Amino acid sequence: MKKKSMHYIEMTFYYIILFFILREWLVPVVELTSTGHLALLLLFIAIAFLLNIFEAPFFISWIIKVAYIAWFIVSVYTEGTVFSGAGIQFLLADIRANISLLLAGDWENVTNPFRSLLFFILIWMLIYLIHHWLTVRKTIFYFFALTVFFISTLDTFTTYDGKAAIVKVILLGLVMTALLYMKRLMAETGTTFVFSKYMRYFLPVIVTIAAVGFMAVLLPKAAPQWPDPVPYIKNLSGNGGQNSMSKVGIGEDDSRLGGSFEADDTVVFTVHSPDKQYWRIETKDFYTTKGWESTGNDNDEYEVAQNEAFISIWPNEKKEAVSAFIYPKIDRSYVLQAYGMMSVLFDAPDAMLFQERATERFNTKGADGSERPLDQYEVVYSTPEYSYTQLKTPVTDSELMYIDERYLQLPDELPERVRTLAADTVEGRKTDYDRAKAIEQYFKRGGFTYETKNVEVPVENQDYVDQFLFETKRGYCDNFSTSMVVMLRSVGIPARWVKGYANGTEVDKTEKGLRVFEIENNDAHSWVEAYIDGIGWMPFEPTIGFVNQSDINFDMELNQSAPQEMLQQQEQDRQEIEREVKEQEEKEKQASKKKHSSNEGSSWVWGIIFFLILLVIGVGLKTRRKWMPKVYIQAQRRKPVSASTIQSSYKVLMRQLTFVGLKRKPDETLQAFAGRVDERFGTDDMSKVTTVYEKAIYSKNTNNHSFDEIKESWEYLINRTTG
């Protein structure tokens, strides 16, 4: 009875480990395919494992699993129950219809319920294989290796981040491998299970694996040595432009937006600037239902003088110009633009400055037309200032300015509900600025979430903006900015999509008082520029958690003949802006503090770890005479008896004897040395061991009985060397 109980405990422990390893298979599958119902899938695995642990009869196990699968499919895909006539009818009809599709080779039209059925069958087969490897082969090496390969492949070729999963699988796999090795060893030697002895061997293994895992997590990792293979593979297959970026950063192709991305803290620019601001690169104007393109020709560009590098958002003539100094950390031929930019100055005689007409992007090129990245350059600018009075004053028809129709373009396929939502959002607003602010603020109160993981990509006939506004409400800057541009255009406000970099992280100050910002790939960002009649182009920031505050002059004084409600609105707007700026500064301050404390804490951790490692090594070396003999004895007991085993054991004994001052002289025979050892310890054990050793060397006729005779003598002598 006791033996049976121990068997159940042992198998339960095995299957708990296997459950967590198998979970790492399901998590990426659910994440990448948007399958959902992870908990119910894990419950099926848990039930199957319990049936294996208690060795349920085949037909009972089969009935329970089939019933669970049927319940899952009916519950998830219908509102009925599996025991109702409608539920059974749904199952049978779906299976029959899909089998016909499979026989006809029509794989694409297989229904989701049938796909779920096939997925459950696949899991069932995998569980059967695991049970076979565990109970018959007593090894899970193939499953372990396959899991590592599976997670590594997904981490490399998809947006799934397998860093944590691979560590968990490796550690759990090592524990499982050690357990099964001990189980096989006990079976081969016929050793009975004794808990105290079992734990004596198992605990050091656990401690070692835990220490290795702890060190593996904390130790610094080298950066990837090979470039990302995904873009290359997609280029070979002709899909290089479609969603080929899996890491955050500035790319060239924005025609298909969406999908998750990985963070990348690579520093791309260092900026010395008097103030923090967004850094513009280019604008795009044509919405494709999936992303952005430019209606103009990217090659349509013209050379500009360094002191005439203007953009369509003009500098503030009333404000003195200032300079920001840009230091690229990686080669980039584009130039960062500040709002109100006037000049781009650089000392590179072989470089010329060009501007693209369609996107307003500035590039530096050599005389032969090739890209010519700059080592550093200076941007001279005067930040635009907008009059609150002008922004809040409706424009008459005579004051309306002509604006290119391309900034009002919308695809014919745009769902009508997007236009309706935009119209409802701006209802009652009298000026373009008020309408634009209403749409900008809509994303802050409409139940939206900023998210870079698990962000869906629209399917073939689905609109990118419609999906975000009405279905997912989850995404990052591209989702928010694109949606705002489309909503602005829907209510007749010209708008364009802008990409560049956010503020970056302030890390220092120069001797001249300039603030030093590090701009990472993580700071790649997109936002909105809207054309406000009577004002011109003006930036807006719809993305949750970001602030790109335009410089607004609240010039509506109390002595003006302005309505009281407008004065109150001005004060509310001023307070709202101050609150947003304060929240953003606090957020950046906390992030910087966290990063600093993390680095500081990391230094302490490394110091403690290094000290502990040295301490363990020192104690181990100092006490090796005490513990090494026990290791030798345990290792010897596990080895099969042979001539080579006897020879290696004798050499170990000779080495240990040197620790107590017994070293064989160059001209001394083995028997003479054995006699000296026996005299020292008052025994004849060394002579016995030496006799068997000489037989093993010269006669090669040593049997198991020979070693059994001197095993106790050998262990006795080894133990005497501990002092």
XYZ file of C-alpha atoms in Angstrom:
723
model
C 0.000 0.000 0.000
C 2.828 2.353 0.923
C 4.614 1.548 -2.322
C 1.444 2.338 -4.296
C 1.027 5.679 -2.520
C 4.627 6.633 -3.266
C 4.028 5.760 -6.913
C 1.055 8.153 -7.079
C 3.034 10.923 -5.377
C 5.954 10.401 -7.730
C 3.790 10.419 -10.871
C 1.887 13.484 -9.649
C 5.153 15.367 -9.226
C 6.266 14.367 -12.732
C 3.010 15.448 -14.308
C 2.961 18.796 -12.496
C 6.313 19.621 -14.089
C 5.114 18.371 -17.476
C 1.945 20.459 -17.142
C 3.952 23.676 -16.832
C 6.220 22.679 -19.727
C 3.211 21.906 -21.920
C 1.672 25.230 -20.920
C 4.584 26.959 -22.644
C 3.441 25.274 -25.862
C -0.079 26.628 -25.581
C 0.665 30.224 -24.560
C 2.337 31.275 -27.855
C -0.205 29.339 -29.925
C -3.084 31.132 -28.201
C -1.283 34.484 -28.399
C -0.287 34.294 -32.064
C -3.549 32.830 -33.377
C -5.924 34.776 -31.087
C -7.455 31.423 -30.139
C -8.504 32.311 -26.608
C -9.827 29.998 -23.869
C -6.343 29.130 -22.593
C -7.743 28.143 -19.184
C -10.123 25.589 -20.732
C -7.335 24.092 -22.845
C -5.137 23.768 -19.757
C -8.036 22.173 -17.882
C -8.239 19.471 -20.574
C -4.522 18.766 -20.136
C -4.920 18.601 -16.350
C -7.817 16.123 -16.663
C -5.830 13.946 -19.082
C -2.829 13.945 -16.737
C -5.001 12.993 -13.742
C -6.420 10.067 -15.697
C -2.858 8.946 -16.470
C -1.729 9.297 -12.855
C -4.534 7.093 -11.537
C -4.219 4.698 -14.495
C -7.874 4.994 -15.456
C -9.137 2.223 -17.763
C -8.878 3.067 -21.442
C -12.614 3.269 -22.144
C -13.304 5.502 -19.100
C -10.430 7.807 -20.023
C -11.643 7.935 -23.611
C -15.246 8.755 -22.635
C -14.202 11.570 -20.254
C -11.917 13.210 -22.833
C -14.458 12.977 -25.645
C -17.171 14.397 -23.375
C -14.952 17.338 -22.401
C -14.083 18.125 -26.036
C -17.759 17.978 -27.008
C -18.707 20.221 -24.076
C -15.997 22.742 -25.019
C -17.049 22.989 -28.676
C -20.770 23.297 -27.947
C -20.303 25.765 -25.063
C -17.865 28.021 -26.903
C -19.504 28.078 -30.330
C -23.202 27.837 -29.421
C -25.509 28.869 -26.615
C -26.736 25.320 -26.017
C -25.448 22.439 -23.903
C -23.745 19.284 -25.068
C -26.496 17.109 -23.582
C -29.269 18.843 -25.494
C -30.535 17.587 -28.817
C -29.485 20.840 -30.475
C -25.939 20.509 -29.147
C -25.511 16.945 -30.384
C -27.064 17.856 -33.722
C -24.658 20.810 -34.074
C -21.661 18.564 -33.379
C -22.644 15.838 -35.816
C -23.579 18.282 -38.571
C -20.333 20.209 -38.193
C -18.174 17.067 -38.234
C -20.015 15.671 -41.252
C -19.736 18.952 -43.201
C -16.038 19.400 -42.461
C -15.129 15.831 -43.354
C -16.695 16.501 -46.758
C -14.575 19.658 -47.067
C -11.395 17.766 -46.154
C -12.118 15.007 -48.662
C -12.629 17.686 -51.313
C -9.324 19.331 -50.388
C -11.039 22.564 -49.326
C -8.899 23.278 -46.258
C -9.541 27.031 -46.165
C -13.269 26.704 -45.460
C -12.935 24.336 -42.500
C -15.006 25.796 -39.646
C -13.584 27.022 -36.348
C -15.372 24.329 -34.252
C -13.789 21.604 -36.370
C -10.385 23.270 -36.121
C -10.799 23.249 -32.351
C -11.618 19.539 -32.525
C -8.442 18.863 -34.519
C -6.434 20.932 -32.046
C -7.779 18.886 -29.114
C -6.909 15.661 -30.951
C -3.368 16.984 -31.459
C -3.058 17.759 -27.737
C -4.450 14.297 -26.922
C -1.813 12.633 -29.117
C 0.951 14.709 -27.540
C -0.209 13.726 -24.043
C -0.168 10.059 -25.085
C 3.421 10.398 -26.348
C 4.470 12.129 -23.129
C 2.906 9.322 -21.085
C 4.756 6.734 -23.192
C 8.097 8.522 -22.820
C 7.547 8.900 -19.087
C 6.361 5.395 -18.154
C 8.071 3.190 -20.747
C 11.203 4.999 -21.904
C 11.627 6.882 -18.611
C 13.034 9.885 -20.465
C 11.473 13.043 -21.868
C 14.545 14.177 -23.768
C 12.754 14.271 -27.133
C 9.853 16.272 -25.711
C 12.264 18.571 -23.868
C 14.384 19.216 -26.986
C 11.282 19.683 -29.146
C 9.875 22.239 -26.701
C 13.096 24.268 -26.703
C 13.186 24.170 -30.512
C 9.508 25.163 -30.763
C 9.819 28.182 -28.452
C 13.121 29.289 -30.013
C 11.619 29.153 -33.488
C 8.567 31.199 -32.493
C 10.745 33.729 -30.675
C 12.923 34.137 -33.786
C 10.335 34.235 -36.543
C 7.259 35.758 -34.853
C 6.387 38.608 -32.495
C 6.187 36.156 -29.567
C 8.726 36.919 -26.832
C 10.062 33.590 -25.588
C 12.782 34.855 -23.238
C 10.977 33.962 -20.010
C 9.455 30.791 -21.450
C 12.794 29.362 -22.570
C 14.295 29.863 -19.102
C 11.330 28.150 -17.424
C 11.401 25.236 -19.860
C 15.157 24.716 -19.490
C 14.983 24.690 -15.685
C 11.915 22.441 -15.512
C 13.400 20.162 -18.162
C 16.647 19.799 -16.224
C 14.742 18.922 -13.045
C 12.670 16.359 -14.935
C 15.748 14.873 -16.614
C 17.480 14.487 -13.254
C 14.421 12.829 -11.693
C 14.034 10.317 -14.511
C 17.749 9.541 -14.544
C 17.565 8.654 -10.861
C 14.463 6.561 -11.547
C 16.240 4.619 -14.326
C 19.282 4.132 -12.120
C 17.161 2.730 -9.302
C 15.433 0.362 -11.734
C 18.749 -0.871 -13.182
C 20.352 -1.463 -9.776
C 17.219 -2.842 -8.127
C 17.430 -0.210 -5.384
C 14.312 0.231 -3.281
C 12.910 3.710 -2.781
C 13.973 5.293 0.529
C 12.837 8.893 0.851
C 15.783 10.117 2.928
C 18.342 8.658 0.526
C 16.381 9.881 -2.458
C 16.353 13.462 -1.146
C 20.050 13.242 -0.325
C 20.749 12.966 -4.037
C 17.875 15.050 -5.318
C 18.282 18.190 -3.188
C 21.811 19.016 -4.452
C 20.498 18.693 -8.001
C 17.640 21.097 -7.274
C 19.967 23.581 -5.564
C 22.407 23.435 -8.475
C 19.689 23.944 -11.092
C 18.176 26.814 -9.078
C 21.590 28.473 -8.755
C 22.272 28.063 -12.468
C 18.858 29.495 -13.313
C 19.334 32.436 -10.953
C 22.712 33.228 -12.469
C 21.386 32.810 -16.009
C 18.650 35.365 -15.374
C 20.933 37.931 -13.741
C 24.037 37.626 -15.904
C 24.285 40.075 -18.839
C 23.486 38.620 -22.252
C 25.293 39.402 -25.458
C 23.303 41.210 -28.118
C 22.182 39.172 -31.146
C 25.193 38.383 -33.319
C 23.175 37.778 -36.501
C 20.692 40.156 -38.124
C 16.983 39.440 -37.908
C 16.340 36.730 -40.550
C 12.631 37.470 -40.918
C 12.874 40.435 -43.331
C 15.326 38.493 -45.515
C 13.073 35.438 -45.645
C 10.025 37.554 -46.410
C 11.920 39.339 -49.168
C 12.767 35.978 -50.727
C 9.101 35.041 -50.664
C 8.013 38.379 -52.067
C 6.379 39.649 -48.882
C 9.145 41.870 -47.641
C 7.000 44.954 -47.293
C 4.163 43.448 -45.352
C 4.510 43.659 -41.614
C 8.185 42.676 -41.795
C 9.147 44.701 -38.714
C 8.897 42.879 -35.448
C 10.810 45.469 -33.424
C 9.951 49.069 -32.683
C 11.723 51.677 -34.791
C 11.445 53.921 -37.834
C 10.760 51.973 -41.017
C 10.216 52.987 -44.611
C 7.039 51.068 -45.442
C 3.904 52.142 -43.553
C 1.356 50.716 -45.996
C 0.357 47.903 -43.614
C 0.224 48.890 -39.974
C -0.710 46.797 -36.966
C 0.574 43.803 -35.086
C 2.673 43.488 -31.956
C 6.259 44.642 -31.696
C 9.217 44.095 -29.417
C 10.898 46.884 -27.463
C 14.365 47.984 -28.546
C 16.382 50.260 -26.261
C 19.124 50.913 -28.820
C 20.099 54.604 -28.661
C 19.796 56.123 -32.155
C 20.369 59.808 -31.370
C 21.750 61.965 -28.587
C 20.259 65.468 -28.588
C 21.528 68.582 -26.798
C 18.558 70.924 -26.703
C 17.210 73.775 -24.548
C 13.832 72.017 -24.252
C 12.174 68.684 -24.846
C 10.086 68.231 -27.964
C 8.980 65.806 -30.636
C 11.366 65.269 -33.544
C 9.661 65.129 -36.901
C 10.931 63.038 -39.856
C 8.186 62.968 -42.496
C 4.455 63.129 -43.179
C 2.215 60.868 -45.255
C -1.158 61.695 -46.757
C -2.771 58.685 -48.482
C -4.744 56.286 -46.276
C -5.013 52.791 -47.812
C -7.449 51.185 -45.290
C -4.419 49.306 -43.922
C -1.819 52.057 -43.466
C -0.163 55.068 -45.094
C 1.492 55.897 -48.381
C 2.619 59.105 -50.030
C 0.795 60.368 -53.120
C 3.925 62.025 -54.411
C 7.091 60.499 -55.784
C 9.684 59.930 -53.068
C 12.380 60.706 -55.637
C 10.819 64.123 -56.296
C 13.170 66.168 -54.173
C 15.154 69.366 -54.451
C 18.338 70.682 -52.920
C 18.003 73.305 -50.199
C 20.531 75.589 -48.590
C 21.473 74.815 -44.998
C 20.048 78.133 -43.784
C 16.750 77.692 -45.667
C 15.538 74.367 -44.243
C 11.915 75.280 -43.585
C 8.877 73.070 -43.116
C 5.194 73.938 -43.510
C 4.884 74.807 -39.806
C 6.624 78.158 -39.757
C 8.875 79.520 -36.982
C 7.753 82.081 -34.446
C 8.979 85.447 -35.693
C 8.455 87.045 -32.269
C 10.667 84.541 -30.494
C 14.444 84.292 -30.617
C 15.790 81.266 -32.465
C 17.610 78.557 -30.513
C 19.787 75.613 -31.519
C 19.678 71.894 -30.854
C 22.696 69.697 -31.565
C 22.026 66.216 -32.937
C 24.533 63.359 -32.577
C 23.427 60.224 -34.483
C 24.587 56.964 -32.901
C 23.823 54.869 -35.964
C 23.905 55.857 -39.629
C 20.757 57.693 -40.665
C 20.528 59.825 -43.798
C 17.360 61.619 -42.673
C 17.462 64.773 -40.566
C 15.450 65.286 -37.380
C 13.141 68.290 -37.693
C 12.084 70.621 -34.898
C 8.810 72.516 -35.151
C 9.555 76.016 -36.459
C 12.810 74.814 -38.045
C 14.833 77.438 -39.945
C 18.239 75.903 -40.634
C 20.157 72.627 -40.640
C 23.858 73.343 -40.230
C 26.657 70.808 -40.649
C 30.338 70.774 -41.479
C 30.551 68.160 -44.207
C 31.702 69.590 -47.560
C 30.821 66.384 -49.416
C 27.206 66.353 -48.148
C 24.187 68.156 -49.601
C 20.751 68.706 -48.078
C 17.629 67.630 -49.991
C 13.920 67.852 -49.160
C 11.193 65.567 -50.525
C 8.218 67.578 -51.790
C 5.529 65.089 -50.815
C 6.658 64.173 -47.301
C 8.773 67.218 -46.250
C 11.504 64.767 -45.291
C 15.087 66.067 -45.296
C 17.889 63.757 -46.452
C 21.622 64.239 -46.768
C 23.342 62.891 -49.866
C 26.737 62.837 -51.471
C 27.627 64.325 -54.844
C 26.862 60.995 -56.530
C 23.341 60.929 -55.086
C 24.046 58.191 -52.543
C 23.071 58.473 -48.885
C 25.531 60.486 -46.780
C 24.773 60.150 -43.041
C 26.066 62.997 -40.880
C 28.162 62.534 -37.742
C 26.515 65.568 -36.149
C 24.456 68.602 -37.127
C 22.754 71.653 -35.670
C 19.046 72.413 -35.996
C 18.092 76.082 -35.608
C 14.434 76.679 -34.790
C 11.911 78.937 -33.130
C 8.982 77.049 -31.630
C 5.645 78.224 -33.099
C 3.195 79.914 -30.772
C -0.563 79.796 -31.330
C -2.972 82.494 -30.205
C -5.770 81.089 -28.078
C -8.010 83.915 -29.241
C -7.476 82.991 -32.879
C -7.955 79.287 -32.206
C -11.303 79.933 -30.509
C -12.574 82.435 -33.087
C -14.657 81.007 -35.962
C -13.292 81.829 -39.412
C -15.502 83.532 -41.997
C -15.825 82.151 -45.505
C -13.670 84.956 -46.879
C -10.832 83.955 -44.544
C -10.808 80.283 -45.549
C -7.537 79.277 -47.159
C -7.047 76.751 -49.933
C -5.586 73.435 -48.821
C -4.575 70.515 -50.984
C -7.408 67.989 -51.387
C -5.016 65.117 -50.694
C -5.240 65.965 -46.995
C -8.966 65.175 -47.090
C -8.614 61.847 -48.946
C -10.525 58.877 -47.550
C -11.003 55.467 -49.183
C -14.436 54.626 -50.568
C -14.395 51.426 -48.493
C -14.255 53.350 -45.192
C -17.165 52.063 -43.051
C -19.908 54.618 -42.544
C -19.854 54.128 -38.775
C -16.395 55.777 -38.660
C -17.816 58.952 -40.237
C -20.818 58.813 -37.906
C -18.598 58.503 -34.834
C -16.479 61.465 -35.949
C -19.565 63.615 -36.552
C -21.036 62.702 -33.158
C -17.732 63.479 -31.427
C -17.471 67.050 -32.798
C -21.165 67.884 -32.545
C -21.711 71.378 -31.151
C -18.096 72.497 -31.633
C -17.843 75.810 -33.520
C -14.188 75.995 -34.603
C -11.822 73.577 -36.296
C -9.559 73.734 -33.235
C -12.403 72.764 -30.914
C -13.392 69.934 -33.245
C -9.805 68.678 -33.439
C -9.421 68.833 -29.640
C -12.701 66.955 -29.196
C -11.441 64.109 -31.378
C -8.045 64.163 -29.641
C -9.690 63.924 -26.222
C -12.094 61.186 -27.377
C -9.299 58.613 -27.204
C -8.570 59.558 -23.592
C -12.138 58.840 -22.463
C -13.406 56.258 -24.941
C -12.189 53.136 -23.163
C -9.023 52.760 -25.234
C -5.861 51.024 -23.998
C -2.257 51.630 -24.978
C -0.764 48.210 -25.758
C 2.202 46.957 -27.797
C 1.568 43.232 -27.327
C -1.384 41.227 -28.622
C -2.236 43.951 -31.134
C -4.277 42.532 -33.982
C -3.670 43.024 -37.697
C -6.785 43.667 -39.816
C -7.765 40.864 -42.155
C -8.063 41.315 -45.921
C -11.424 43.130 -46.072
C -11.164 44.884 -42.714
C -10.373 48.575 -42.236
C -7.470 49.352 -39.873
C -9.209 52.323 -38.222
C -12.614 50.655 -38.012
C -11.084 47.619 -36.293
C -9.372 49.817 -33.686
C -12.302 52.158 -33.014
C -15.051 49.557 -32.714
C -13.525 46.128 -32.074
C -10.158 46.007 -30.324
C -9.763 49.520 -28.793
C -6.231 48.357 -28.044
C -3.062 49.493 -29.779
C -0.149 51.902 -29.876
C 0.655 55.255 -31.509
C -0.028 54.132 -35.102
C -3.550 53.069 -34.148
C -4.340 56.306 -32.312
C -2.758 58.711 -34.808
C -4.203 57.043 -37.913
C -7.658 56.951 -36.355
C -7.523 60.650 -35.472
C -6.421 61.648 -38.990
C -9.274 59.646 -40.532
C -11.826 61.096 -38.098
C -10.595 64.651 -38.768
C -10.893 64.161 -42.513
C -14.361 62.684 -42.013
C -15.572 66.027 -40.603
C -13.799 68.118 -43.252
C -10.627 69.064 -41.376
C -7.452 68.542 -43.462
C -5.006 66.311 -41.601
C -1.873 64.272 -42.191
C -0.007 61.454 -40.467
C 3.412 62.295 -39.006
C 6.181 60.004 -37.859
C 9.369 60.687 -35.978
C 10.569 60.386 -32.397
C 9.099 61.394 -29.055
C 11.066 63.421 -26.494
C 13.489 60.709 -25.412
C 14.972 60.411 -21.924
C 16.792 63.309 -20.270
C 20.088 61.971 -18.927
C 22.310 64.994 -18.273
C 23.015 68.681 -18.837
C 25.881 70.286 -20.734
C 28.173 72.974 -19.333
C 26.221 75.510 -21.402
C 22.955 74.476 -19.772
C 21.541 72.445 -22.649
C 19.526 69.372 -21.676
C 20.910 66.054 -22.940
C 18.336 63.585 -24.272
C 18.915 60.004 -25.368
C 16.490 58.947 -28.102
C 16.025 55.192 -28.464
C 14.231 53.057 -31.014
C 11.597 52.752 -28.275
C 10.890 56.473 -28.792
C 9.823 55.976 -32.433
C 6.390 57.556 -32.599
C 3.602 58.822 -34.831
C 1.178 61.677 -34.263
C -1.165 64.056 -36.108
C -0.985 67.431 -37.814
C -4.270 69.171 -38.584
C -4.814 72.261 -40.700
C -6.718 74.854 -38.669
C -8.240 77.609 -40.808
C -6.737 80.983 -40.010
C -3.837 79.313 -38.176
C -2.168 76.724 -40.416
C -0.768 73.300 -39.588
C -0.784 72.375 -35.913
C 0.346 69.171 -34.121
C -2.015 67.035 -32.011
C -1.326 64.011 -29.800
C -4.144 61.432 -29.444
C -2.040 58.568 -28.045
C -2.723 57.733 -24.403
C 0.252 58.477 -22.153
C 1.975 60.921 -24.546
C 2.046 64.736 -24.507
C 3.263 66.858 -27.442
C 1.972 70.138 -26.199
C 1.698 72.979 -28.699
C 2.853 76.358 -27.372
C -0.427 78.229 -26.898
C -0.533 81.881 -25.857
C -3.579 82.336 -23.637
C -4.117 85.929 -24.737
C -7.822 86.341 -24.018
C -7.726 88.982 -21.263
C -10.521 89.836 -18.870
C -10.827 93.385 -20.172
C -11.673 92.102 -23.630
C -15.247 92.009 -24.737
C -15.163 88.219 -24.672
C -18.102 86.216 -23.374
C -17.677 84.966 -19.826
C -17.988 81.328 -20.900
C -15.026 81.762 -23.304
C -12.881 83.134 -20.481
C -13.873 80.195 -18.308
C -13.080 77.805 -21.149
C -9.655 79.426 -21.560
C -8.881 78.870 -17.896
C -10.071 75.256 -18.076
C -7.921 74.621 -21.155
C -4.917 76.227 -19.470
C -5.354 74.042 -16.383
C -5.863 70.917 -18.513
C -2.634 71.587 -20.411
C -0.720 72.243 -17.195
C -2.106 69.022 -15.704
C -1.107 66.936 -18.743
C 2.390 68.418 -18.800
C 2.788 67.848 -15.065
C 1.631 64.222 -15.373
C 4.041 63.614 -18.245
C 6.963 65.160 -16.338
C 6.120 63.055 -13.279
C 5.930 59.944 -15.462
C 9.336 60.684 -17.013
C 10.782 61.470 -13.589
C 9.544 58.158 -12.177
C 10.863 56.260 -15.206
C 14.280 57.893 -14.861
C 14.320 57.245 -11.111
C 13.307 53.626 -11.635
C 16.024 53.155 -14.255
C 18.631 54.725 -11.968
C 17.593 52.692 -8.921
C 17.469 49.574 -11.067
C 21.042 50.131 -12.240
C 22.145 50.942 -8.704
C 20.387 47.886 -7.325
C 21.852 45.775 -10.078
C 25.373 46.824 -9.054
C 24.692 45.737 -5.478
C 23.241 42.431 -6.653
C 26.281 41.712 -8.800
C 28.610 42.616 -5.956
C 26.810 40.279 -3.557
C 26.683 37.468 -6.120
C 30.390 37.831 -6.892
C 31.230 37.789 -3.175
C 29.073 34.698 -2.587
C 30.678 32.887 -5.519
C 34.155 33.626 -4.167
C 33.039 32.573 -0.681
C 31.613 29.261 -1.923
C 34.734 28.531 -3.974
C 37.001 29.411 -1.049
C 35.076 27.285 1.455
C 34.930 24.437 -1.039
C 38.677 24.469 -1.624
C 39.408 24.804 2.079
C 37.186 21.873 3.067
C 37.720 19.641 0.048
C 39.505 17.031 2.172
C 36.264 16.596 4.099
C 33.770 16.303 1.247
C 35.731 15.016 -1.733
C 36.130 11.451 -0.325
C 32.345 11.151 0.028
C 31.923 12.234 -3.583
C 34.485 9.650 -4.728
C 32.763 6.889 -2.759
C 29.313 7.696 -4.156
C 30.671 7.938 -7.686
C 32.475 4.603 -7.328
C 29.338 2.827 -6.148
C 27.490 3.855 -9.315
C 30.164 2.592 -11.695
C 30.055 -0.962 -13.107
C 32.961 -3.134 -11.906
C 35.781 -3.541 -14.438
C 39.546 -3.399 -14.674
C 39.398 0.262 -15.685
C 37.169 1.021 -12.679
C 39.689 -0.538 -10.295
C 42.543 1.393 -11.893
C 40.749 4.742 -11.694
C 39.712 4.063 -8.082
C 43.304 3.277 -7.107
C 44.558 6.501 -8.690
C 41.943 8.462 -6.742
C 43.123 6.802 -3.535
C 46.775 7.634 -4.302
C 45.848 11.270 -4.899
C 43.905 11.461 -1.633
C 46.771 9.945 0.353
C 48.986 12.860 -0.652
C 46.719 15.160 1.413
C 47.812 13.347 4.606
C 51.503 13.346 3.674
C 51.656 9.850 2.147
C 53.223 10.243 -1.275
C 54.887 7.452 -3.184
C 58.602 7.984 -3.757
C 59.957 7.739 -7.328
C 61.961 4.560 -6.631
C 59.351 2.972 -4.354
C 57.353 -0.089 -5.433
C 53.591 -0.189 -4.989
C 53.804 -2.922 -2.350
C 56.470 -1.014 -0.411
C 54.318 2.103 -0.494
C 51.286 0.034 0.591
C 53.255 -1.278 3.538
C 54.145 2.251 4.590
C 50.488 3.293 4.405
C 49.355 0.245 6.411
C 51.974 1.003 9.040
C 50.706 4.582 9.286
C 47.048 3.558 9.692
C 47.657 0.279 11.563
C 45.818 -1.894 8.982
C 46.527 -4.156 6.023
C 43.848 -2.560 3.790
C 46.302 -0.777 1.470
C 48.119 -4.015 0.728
C 44.819 -5.723 -0.175
C 43.819 -2.914 -2.504
C 47.256 -2.808 -4.128
C 47.222 -6.573 -4.788
C 43.883 -6.336 -6.645
C 45.139 -3.260 -8.528
C 48.239 -5.119 -9.737
C 46.059 -7.998 -10.922
C 43.904 -5.544 -12.853
C 46.984 -4.086 -14.553
C 48.979 -7.189 -15.354
C 46.588 -10.123 -15.601
C 43.438 -8.335 -16.923
C 41.612 -11.156 -15.147
C 39.818 -9.231 -12.456
C 36.267 -10.252 -11.672
C 33.529 -8.630 -9.639
C 34.449 -10.768 -6.665
C 37.963 -9.295 -6.597
C 36.671 -5.785 -6.221
C 33.965 -6.746 -3.732
C 36.733 -8.090 -1.495
C 38.553 -4.788 -1.290
C 35.672 -2.293 -1.671
C 35.366 -1.810 2.090
C 39.140 -1.458 2.378
C 39.188 1.180 -0.366
C 36.324 3.147 1.239
C 37.994 2.886 4.670
C 41.254 4.322 3.323
C 39.443 7.089 1.433
C 37.620 8.091 4.624
C 40.905 8.094 6.597
C 42.257 10.770 4.245
C 39.713 13.238 5.627
C 41.921 13.610 8.657
